[in-house]
Every structure is written in structure tokens, then in C-alpha cells.
Amino acid sequence: CFDVLRALRPNLQQESFYDTVREMQREGYVLGYLERDGEVVSVAGFRICRNFAAEGKAMYIFDLVTRQSSRSEGWGAELIGNLERYAADAGCAIVHLDSGTFRYGAHKFYFNHGYQIRAYHFLKRLTETVSAFDQQTPG
């Protein structure tokens, strides 16, 4: 999953990836994927949680990405469908996710799958560390 996720999260480091995922899993994170001929083509990381804004139990998708060379082949649609079924089976009332403001292709994908923009996501860095995500610009 590392190579596919790195396309979305360029700050990931191979050396710490496994340990980081294991730690996140202890906190409820689930890493799911689809593969073709033994190669991972689409990856999603999510958590089932409860909060007042979620209208009960909810799935929050942190990461959802398909290998660049496999996009527009239906892998993302299959994966998001699997996630929605998993959420429904887990008793979730809603699925949440965030998408970077500059990820226009992803926005179109989510709109096409019935997702709506319902909120702004605010962020305040508490450290001086700058990630590759912070350096992205629209267009």
C-alpha cells in the first residue's frame, strides 16, 4: 500500500510506514485495498467513530487513492462502494471525508458518488514543520 498511498501523502517514509500503520491500527485505523494481479491499485484508510456532528456512528475516510496508472478504470468506484457497505454493516449513519482544495479530479469523483460539501475543514499547525501538502497550490 505504501507506493499507492505515497502519491496522496508524499511525506510518507518507507522506513517508518509499517510501524506507523500498526500504531494507527491500535487507535482504530483500518487500511483497506484492492489489487490486480498481486499489485495494489487502490487504497483507503478509515476509522469508525462517534461524535455529535456525525449523527451517531460514522466512517471517516482519511485516505483514498488509486494508483495513477489505474485511474478511470473503476477501482476507486469499487473501493468507495466497499467502504460504504462496510460502514453500513458497522451501523454507520454517515461517511465523512476531506479532500484538498486543489484536488479537482477527486472532487468530481466524490460528487459523482453522491457526496456533498457540508463544511469547511480548518487547520492550525502547532509546530513549524511544513509538509509537502502545505506547499501545494491550486491549478
XYZ file of N, CA, C and O in Angstrom:
556
model
N 0.813 -1.208 0.000
C 0.000 0.000 0.000
C 0.849 1.260 0.000
O 0.363 2.323 -0.365
N 2.094 1.152 0.448
C 2.930 2.332 0.604
C 3.045 3.134 -0.687
O 2.835 4.351 -0.694
N 3.389 2.474 -1.793
C 3.611 3.199 -3.050
C 2.365 3.940 -3.514
O 2.458 5.059 -4.019
N 1.210 3.333 -3.346
C -0.035 3.975 -3.776
C -0.361 5.142 -2.840
O -0.670 6.241 -3.300
N -0.263 4.927 -1.544
C -0.556 5.996 -0.581
C 0.409 7.169 -0.721
O 0.027 8.315 -0.497
N 1.621 6.890 -1.085
C 2.616 7.963 -1.190
C 2.229 8.980 -2.267
O 2.602 10.149 -2.186
N 1.476 8.558 -3.270
C 1.007 9.501 -4.291
C 0.104 10.563 -3.661
O 0.088 11.713 -4.098
N -0.629 10.188 -2.633
C -1.522 11.110 -1.932
C -0.810 11.809 -0.775
O -1.071 12.979 -0.489
N 0.057 11.089 -0.128
C 0.758 11.582 1.073
C 2.274 11.522 0.841
O 2.953 10.616 1.319
N 2.821 12.469 0.085
C 4.234 12.406 -0.294
C 5.216 12.474 0.873
O 6.389 12.144 0.707
N 4.751 12.857 2.050
C 5.634 12.922 3.209
C 5.878 11.555 3.854
O 6.723 11.437 4.740
N 5.185 10.508 3.414
C 5.370 9.174 3.992
C 6.787 8.682 3.754
O 7.364 8.903 2.691
N 7.305 7.980 4.752
C 8.648 7.405 4.670
C 8.537 5.890 4.753
O 7.900 5.362 5.678
N 9.155 5.207 3.827
C 9.126 3.738 3.769
C 9.587 3.118 5.098
O 8.979 2.169 5.581
N 10.649 3.672 5.686
C 11.244 3.093 6.896
C 10.286 3.063 8.084
O 10.353 2.170 8.913
N 9.402 4.044 8.185
C 8.509 4.137 9.338
C 7.064 3.760 9.013
O 6.223 3.730 9.906
N 6.784 3.452 7.765
C 5.410 3.227 7.332
C 4.730 2.100 8.114
O 3.648 2.283 8.671
N 5.348 0.931 8.173
C 4.734 -0.220 8.831
C 4.435 0.083 10.297
O 3.325 -0.158 10.772
N 5.431 0.620 11.018
C 5.231 0.915 12.438
C 4.149 1.966 12.641
O 3.354 1.881 13.578
N 4.108 2.951 11.769
C 3.085 4.000 11.875
C 1.697 3.418 11.648
O 0.756 3.711 12.400
N 1.550 2.587 10.633
C 0.245 1.960 10.367
C -0.175 1.093 11.549
O -1.329 1.141 11.980
N 0.753 0.312 12.105
C 0.420 -0.542 13.258
C -0.049 0.311 14.443
O -1.016 -0.040 15.110
N 0.616 1.424 14.692
C 0.202 2.313 15.778
C -1.178 2.900 15.504
O -2.036 2.967 16.387
N -1.415 3.327 14.275
C -2.723 3.873 13.911
C -3.806 2.807 14.038
O -4.936 3.109 14.456
N -3.491 1.567 13.699
C -4.461 0.482 13.828
C -4.857 0.266 15.278
O -6.013 -0.036 15.564
N -3.924 0.434 16.193
C -4.261 0.322 17.618
C -5.259 1.409 18.030
O -5.967 1.266 19.023
N -5.310 2.503 17.262
C -6.247 3.598 17.522
C -7.522 3.468 16.686
O -8.313 4.400 16.611
N -7.699 2.343 15.991
C -8.922 2.091 15.238
C -8.830 2.282 13.738
O -9.796 2.072 13.020
N -7.679 2.694 13.234
C -7.484 2.905 11.794
C -7.512 1.566 11.070
O -6.961 0.569 11.538
N -8.186 1.545 9.937
C -8.240 0.354 9.091
C -7.668 0.734 7.735
O -8.011 1.778 7.179
N -6.799 -0.098 7.206
C -6.206 0.125 5.895
C -6.732 -0.955 4.963
O -6.471 -2.140 5.159
N -7.530 -0.538 3.978
C -8.093 -1.470 3.016
C -7.545 -1.191 1.630
O -7.103 -0.068 1.348
N -7.571 -2.189 0.772
C -7.026 -2.004 -0.570
C -7.640 -2.984 -1.552
O -8.231 -3.989 -1.173
N -7.486 -2.657 -2.819
C -7.851 -3.546 -3.915
C -6.587 -3.834 -4.707
O -5.728 -2.960 -4.839
N -6.498 -5.031 -5.219
C -5.323 -5.368 -6.010
C -5.712 -6.052 -7.311
O -6.781 -6.640 -7.424
N -4.815 -5.930 -8.288
C -4.971 -6.579 -9.588
C -3.667 -7.334 -9.842
O -2.590 -6.738 -9.817
N -3.790 -8.619 -10.083
C -2.615 -9.447 -10.380
C -1.508 -9.261 -9.343
O -0.335 -9.151 -9.674
N -1.889 -9.208 -8.063
C -0.922 -9.096 -6.987
C -0.368 -7.706 -6.753
O 0.479 -7.511 -5.884
N -0.835 -6.712 -7.498
C -0.373 -5.338 -7.340
C -1.483 -4.487 -6.736
O -2.611 -4.479 -7.233
N -1.169 -3.769 -5.663
C -2.144 -2.877 -5.030
C -2.423 -1.724 -5.992
O -1.507 -1.082 -6.489
N -3.716 -1.488 -6.276
C -4.080 -0.413 -7.201
C -4.898 0.690 -6.544
O -4.923 1.811 -7.043
N -5.567 0.391 -5.436
C -6.406 1.389 -4.791
C -6.367 1.150 -3.282
O -6.447 -0.008 -2.845
N -6.248 2.233 -2.507
C -6.062 2.132 -1.063
C -6.982 3.115 -0.353
O -7.187 4.238 -0.822
N -7.490 2.692 0.792
C -8.282 3.582 1.647
C -7.907 3.331 3.093
O -7.776 2.186 3.523
N -7.744 4.411 3.837
C -7.546 4.338 5.274
C -8.712 5.031 5.948
O -9.079 6.150 5.557
N -9.305 4.379 6.948
C -10.501 4.940 7.575
C -10.593 4.514 9.030
O -9.854 3.652 9.498
N -11.555 5.110 9.705
C -11.838 4.783 11.091
C -13.346 4.903 11.306
O -13.980 5.795 10.753
N -13.882 4.023 12.119
C -15.276 4.122 12.559
C -15.256 4.855 13.898
O -14.462 4.527 14.781
N -16.096 5.872 14.025
C -16.087 6.670 15.252
C -17.480 7.205 15.553
O -18.393 7.086 14.749
N -17.588 7.811 16.705
C -18.807 8.504 17.108
C -18.437 9.930 17.490
O -17.426 10.162 18.133
N -19.276 10.862 17.075
C -19.203 12.225 17.588
C -20.547 12.878 17.313
O -21.367 12.356 16.564
N -20.788 13.999 17.932
C -22.101 14.634 17.804
C -22.383 15.115 16.391
O -23.508 15.068 15.922
N -21.360 15.567 15.684
C -21.555 16.061 14.320
C -21.843 14.935 13.337
O -22.415 15.167 12.279
N -21.466 13.726 13.680
C -21.598 12.598 12.759
C -22.991 11.977 12.757
O -23.227 11.011 12.047
N -23.901 12.498 13.556
C -25.252 11.944 13.630
C -25.212 10.481 14.054
O -25.867 9.625 13.490
N -24.406 10.188 15.045
C -24.257 8.820 15.534
C -22.941 8.234 15.081
O -21.929 8.922 14.998
N -22.961 6.981 14.749
C -21.761 6.280 14.327
C -21.430 6.661 12.885
O -22.329 6.759 12.049
N -20.156 6.863 12.592
C -19.764 7.311 11.260
C -18.439 6.687 10.844
O -17.627 6.301 11.683
N -18.248 6.622 9.549
C -16.946 6.275 8.998
C -16.295 7.573 8.564
O -16.931 8.402 7.913
N -15.038 7.736 8.950
C -14.265 8.865 8.454
C -13.143 8.308 7.592
O -12.327 7.512 8.063
N -13.118 8.703 6.323
C -12.083 8.258 5.398
C -10.960 9.285 5.420
O -11.166 10.446 5.069
N -9.790 8.855 5.843
C -8.617 9.729 5.896
C -7.883 9.741 4.563
O -7.337 10.765 4.163
N -7.811 8.586 3.947
C -7.005 8.414 2.736
C -7.807 7.598 1.730
O -8.382 6.574 2.093
N -7.845 8.046 0.497
C -8.491 7.286 -0.578
C -7.765 7.654 -1.860
O -7.800 8.810 -2.287
N -7.095 6.676 -2.453
C -6.288 6.966 -3.630
C -6.158 5.720 -4.495
O -6.129 4.606 -3.995
N -6.102 5.952 -5.791
C -5.867 4.893 -6.770
C -4.566 5.198 -7.489
O -4.274 6.361 -7.789
N -3.810 4.153 -7.760
C -2.545 4.301 -8.493
C -2.815 5.096 -9.770
O -3.781 4.850 -10.484
N -1.976 6.061 -10.059
C -2.158 6.949 -11.212
C -2.422 6.163 -12.497
O -3.318 6.497 -13.268
N -1.664 5.112 -12.727
C -1.790 4.342 -13.969
C -3.070 3.519 -14.044
O -3.398 2.990 -15.104
N -3.817 3.444 -12.933
C -5.053 2.644 -12.900
C -6.303 3.489 -12.719
O -7.397 2.949 -12.546
N -6.163 4.802 -12.760
C -7.328 5.673 -12.569
C -8.256 5.584 -13.776
O -7.834 5.256 -14.878
N -9.512 5.865 -13.543
C -10.580 5.819 -14.553
C -10.833 4.406 -15.066
O -11.372 4.226 -16.152
N -10.461 3.407 -14.269
C -10.738 2.009 -14.615
C -11.787 1.399 -13.693
O -12.053 0.207 -13.772
N -12.349 2.200 -12.774
C -13.389 1.711 -11.879
C -12.906 1.262 -10.508
O -13.712 0.874 -9.669
N -11.600 1.326 -10.253
C -11.076 0.878 -8.965
C -11.555 1.764 -7.822
O -11.936 1.256 -6.753
N -11.527 3.070 -8.006
C -11.985 3.975 -6.955
C -13.458 3.778 -6.658
O -13.877 3.779 -5.498
N -14.260 3.586 -7.702
C -15.698 3.350 -7.516
C -15.936 2.052 -6.752
O -16.794 1.996 -5.854
N -15.181 1.027 -7.093
C -15.323 -0.244 -6.379
C -14.919 -0.093 -4.914
O -15.606 -0.576 -4.018
N -13.816 0.605 -4.685
C -13.334 0.771 -3.321
C -14.303 1.602 -2.489
O -14.634 1.226 -1.364
N -14.799 2.709 -3.026
C -15.708 3.533 -2.234
C -17.029 2.794 -1.985
O -17.628 2.918 -0.913
N -17.453 1.989 -2.948
C -18.632 1.147 -2.731
C -18.412 0.147 -1.601
O -19.288 -0.056 -0.747
N -17.232 -0.466 -1.572
C -16.885 -1.393 -0.490
C -16.866 -0.676 0.856
O -17.347 -1.211 1.857
N -16.310 0.533 0.874
C -16.262 1.309 2.116
C -17.662 1.635 2.613
O -17.955 1.527 3.809
N -18.533 2.036 1.710
C -19.905 2.378 2.099
C -20.643 1.157 2.632
O -21.382 1.259 3.619
N -20.445 -0.012 2.024
C -21.075 -1.240 2.528
C -20.511 -1.601 3.903
O -21.262 -1.993 4.809
N -19.198 -1.460 4.070
C -18.564 -1.733 5.360
C -19.161 -0.818 6.424
O -19.488 -1.261 7.538
N -19.285 0.479 6.093
C -19.844 1.452 7.037
C -21.283 1.092 7.397
O -21.656 1.119 8.579
N -22.082 0.762 6.416
C -23.483 0.400 6.677
C -23.558 -0.854 7.548
O -24.337 -0.895 8.510
N -22.740 -1.847 7.252
C -22.725 -3.080 8.048
C -22.273 -2.817 9.483
O -22.674 -3.528 10.402
N -21.443 -1.794 9.680
C -20.958 -1.428 11.015
C -21.955 -0.536 11.755
O -21.693 -0.108 12.882
N -23.091 -0.217 11.112
C -24.111 0.599 11.751
C -23.891 2.095 11.627
O -24.477 2.881 12.365
N -23.059 2.498 10.682
C -22.800 3.928 10.488
C -23.965 4.602 9.778
O -24.562 4.024 8.872
N -24.240 5.828 10.171
C -25.289 6.620 9.544
C -24.730 7.505 8.442
O -25.488 8.025 7.622
N -23.420 7.677 8.414
C -22.831 8.668 7.523
C -21.366 8.309 7.230
O -20.727 7.630 8.013
N -20.889 8.781 6.088
C -19.472 8.667 5.734
C -18.944 10.082 5.542
O -19.552 10.877 4.835
N -17.828 10.380 6.198
C -17.175 11.694 6.100
C -15.822 11.529 5.424
O -15.168 10.498 5.581
N -15.394 12.571 4.739
C -14.018 12.633 4.250
C -13.691 14.077 3.947
O -14.574 14.915 3.801
N -12.413 14.377 3.879
C -11.927 15.683 3.448
C -11.157 15.477 2.165
O -10.607 14.405 1.923
N -11.102 16.508 1.347
C -10.329 16.455 0.113
C -9.663 17.809 -0.076
O -10.314 18.848 0.071
N -8.379 17.791 -0.376
C -7.641 19.037 -0.563
C -8.332 19.947 -1.566
O -8.888 19.490 -2.562
N -8.279 21.235 -1.329
C -8.981 22.199 -2.168
C -8.517 22.175 -3.621
O -9.263 22.550 -4.509
N -7.323 21.698 -3.861
C -6.746 21.680 -5.204
C -6.966 20.365 -5.934
O -6.548 20.216 -7.073
N -7.651 19.402 -5.319
C -7.830 18.068 -5.904
C -9.154 17.996 -6.685
O -10.068 17.267 -6.334
N -9.213 18.741 -7.765
C -10.448 18.877 -8.542
C -10.957 17.546 -9.087
O -12.163 17.296 -9.109
N -10.072 16.692 -9.540
C -10.485 15.378 -10.044
C -11.131 14.547 -8.955
O -12.139 13.863 -9.197
N -10.583 14.612 -7.752
C -11.172 13.887 -6.622
C -12.549 14.450 -6.290
O -13.490 13.700 -6.014
N -12.690 15.772 -6.351
C -13.989 16.378 -6.053
C -15.047 15.880 -7.031
O -16.165 15.534 -6.631
N -14.710 15.844 -8.296
C -15.652 15.348 -9.307
C -16.038 13.908 -8.994
O -17.218 13.545 -9.062
N -15.055 13.089 -8.634
C -15.307 11.694 -8.266
C -16.300 11.619 -7.104
O -17.278 10.870 -7.149
N -16.073 12.405 -6.042
C -16.956 12.356 -4.876
C -18.358 12.859 -5.214
O -19.349 12.253 -4.794
N -18.459 13.939 -5.977
C -19.783 14.411 -6.404
C -20.512 13.328 -7.185
O -21.707 13.093 -6.988
N -19.803 12.656 -8.091
C -20.406 11.594 -8.898
C -20.875 10.408 -8.057
O -21.695 9.620 -8.520
N -20.350 10.287 -6.848
C -20.751 9.193 -5.963
C -21.673 9.666 -4.844
O -21.859 8.978 -3.842
N -22.269 10.844 -5.025
C -23.302 11.306 -4.109
C -22.824 12.075 -2.892
O -23.616 12.375 -1.994
N -21.554 12.407 -2.828
C -21.035 13.162 -1.691
C -21.314 14.651 -1.886
O -21.363 15.134 -3.005
N -21.496 15.344 -0.773
C -21.796 16.769 -0.787
C -20.780 17.516 0.061
O -20.260 16.967 1.039
N -20.525 18.753 -0.300
C -19.705 19.613 0.545
C -20.611 20.138 1.649
O -21.598 20.809 1.379
N -20.281 19.812 2.888
C -21.126 20.190 4.013
C -20.426 21.056 5.046
O -21.054 21.514 5.992
N -19.103 21.248 4.900
C -18.381 22.010 5.920
C -17.046 22.482 5.360
O -16.588 21.998 4.331
N -16.455 23.420 6.051
C -15.069 23.794 5.823
C -14.230 23.019 6.830
O -14.660 22.800 7.957
N -13.060 22.642 6.436
C -12.137 21.974 7.352
C -11.055 22.993 7.715
O -10.398 23.528 6.826
N -10.908 23.277 8.984
C -9.913 24.245 9.434
C -8.723 23.520 10.031
O -8.866 22.441 10.607
N -7.557 24.129 9.891
C -6.320 23.528 10.368
C -5.449 24.620 10.955
O -5.357 25.706 10.394
N -4.836 24.324 12.080
C -3.853 25.228 12.662
C -2.654 24.383 13.051
O -2.763 23.460 13.853
N -1.518 24.671 12.462
C -0.289 23.952 12.782
C 0.222 24.415 14.137
O 0.286 25.612 14.401
N 0.592 23.474 14.963
C 1.137 23.782 16.283
C 2.645 23.651 16.310
O 3.264 23.879 17.331
N 3.210 23.295 15.154
C 4.668 23.215 15.018
C 5.061 23.960 13.754
O 4.218 24.323 12.938
N 6.326 24.148 13.563
C 6.825 24.850 12.388
C 7.075 23.924 11.206
O 7.480 24.364 10.149
N 6.825 22.633 11.368
C 7.064 21.678 10.299
C 6.155 21.981 9.112
O 4.957 22.170 9.270
N 6.726 22.017 7.935
C 5.961 22.256 6.716
C 5.967 20.966 5.913
O 7.018 20.407 5.639
N 4.796 20.499 5.553
C 4.706 19.263 4.777
C 4.576 19.595 3.291
O 4.313 20.728 2.911
N 4.729 18.575 2.470
C 4.541 18.747 1.025
C 3.122 19.193 0.734
O 2.877 19.949 -0.207
N 2.161 18.757 1.546
C 0.769 19.150 1.361
C 0.616 20.670 1.474
O -0.087 21.293 0.703
N 1.316 21.283 2.426
C 1.236 22.725 2.627
C 1.790 23.502 1.437
O 1.456 24.660 1.223
N 2.651 22.859 0.674
C 3.296 23.547 -0.449
C 2.500 23.443 -1.739
O 2.857 24.046 -2.731
N 1.415 22.698 -1.746
C 0.582 22.549 -2.929
C -0.163 23.845 -3.196
O -0.582 24.530 -2.279
N -0.336 24.163 -4.454
C -1.118 25.337 -4.824
C -2.167 24.919 -5.844
O -1.945 23.995 -6.605
N -3.309 25.577 -5.844
C -4.350 25.236 -6.822
C -3.839 25.410 -8.254
O -3.026 26.269 -8.519
N -4.402 24.579 -9.140
C -4.085 24.693 -10.561
C -2.886 23.908 -10.883
O -2.296 23.748 -11.823
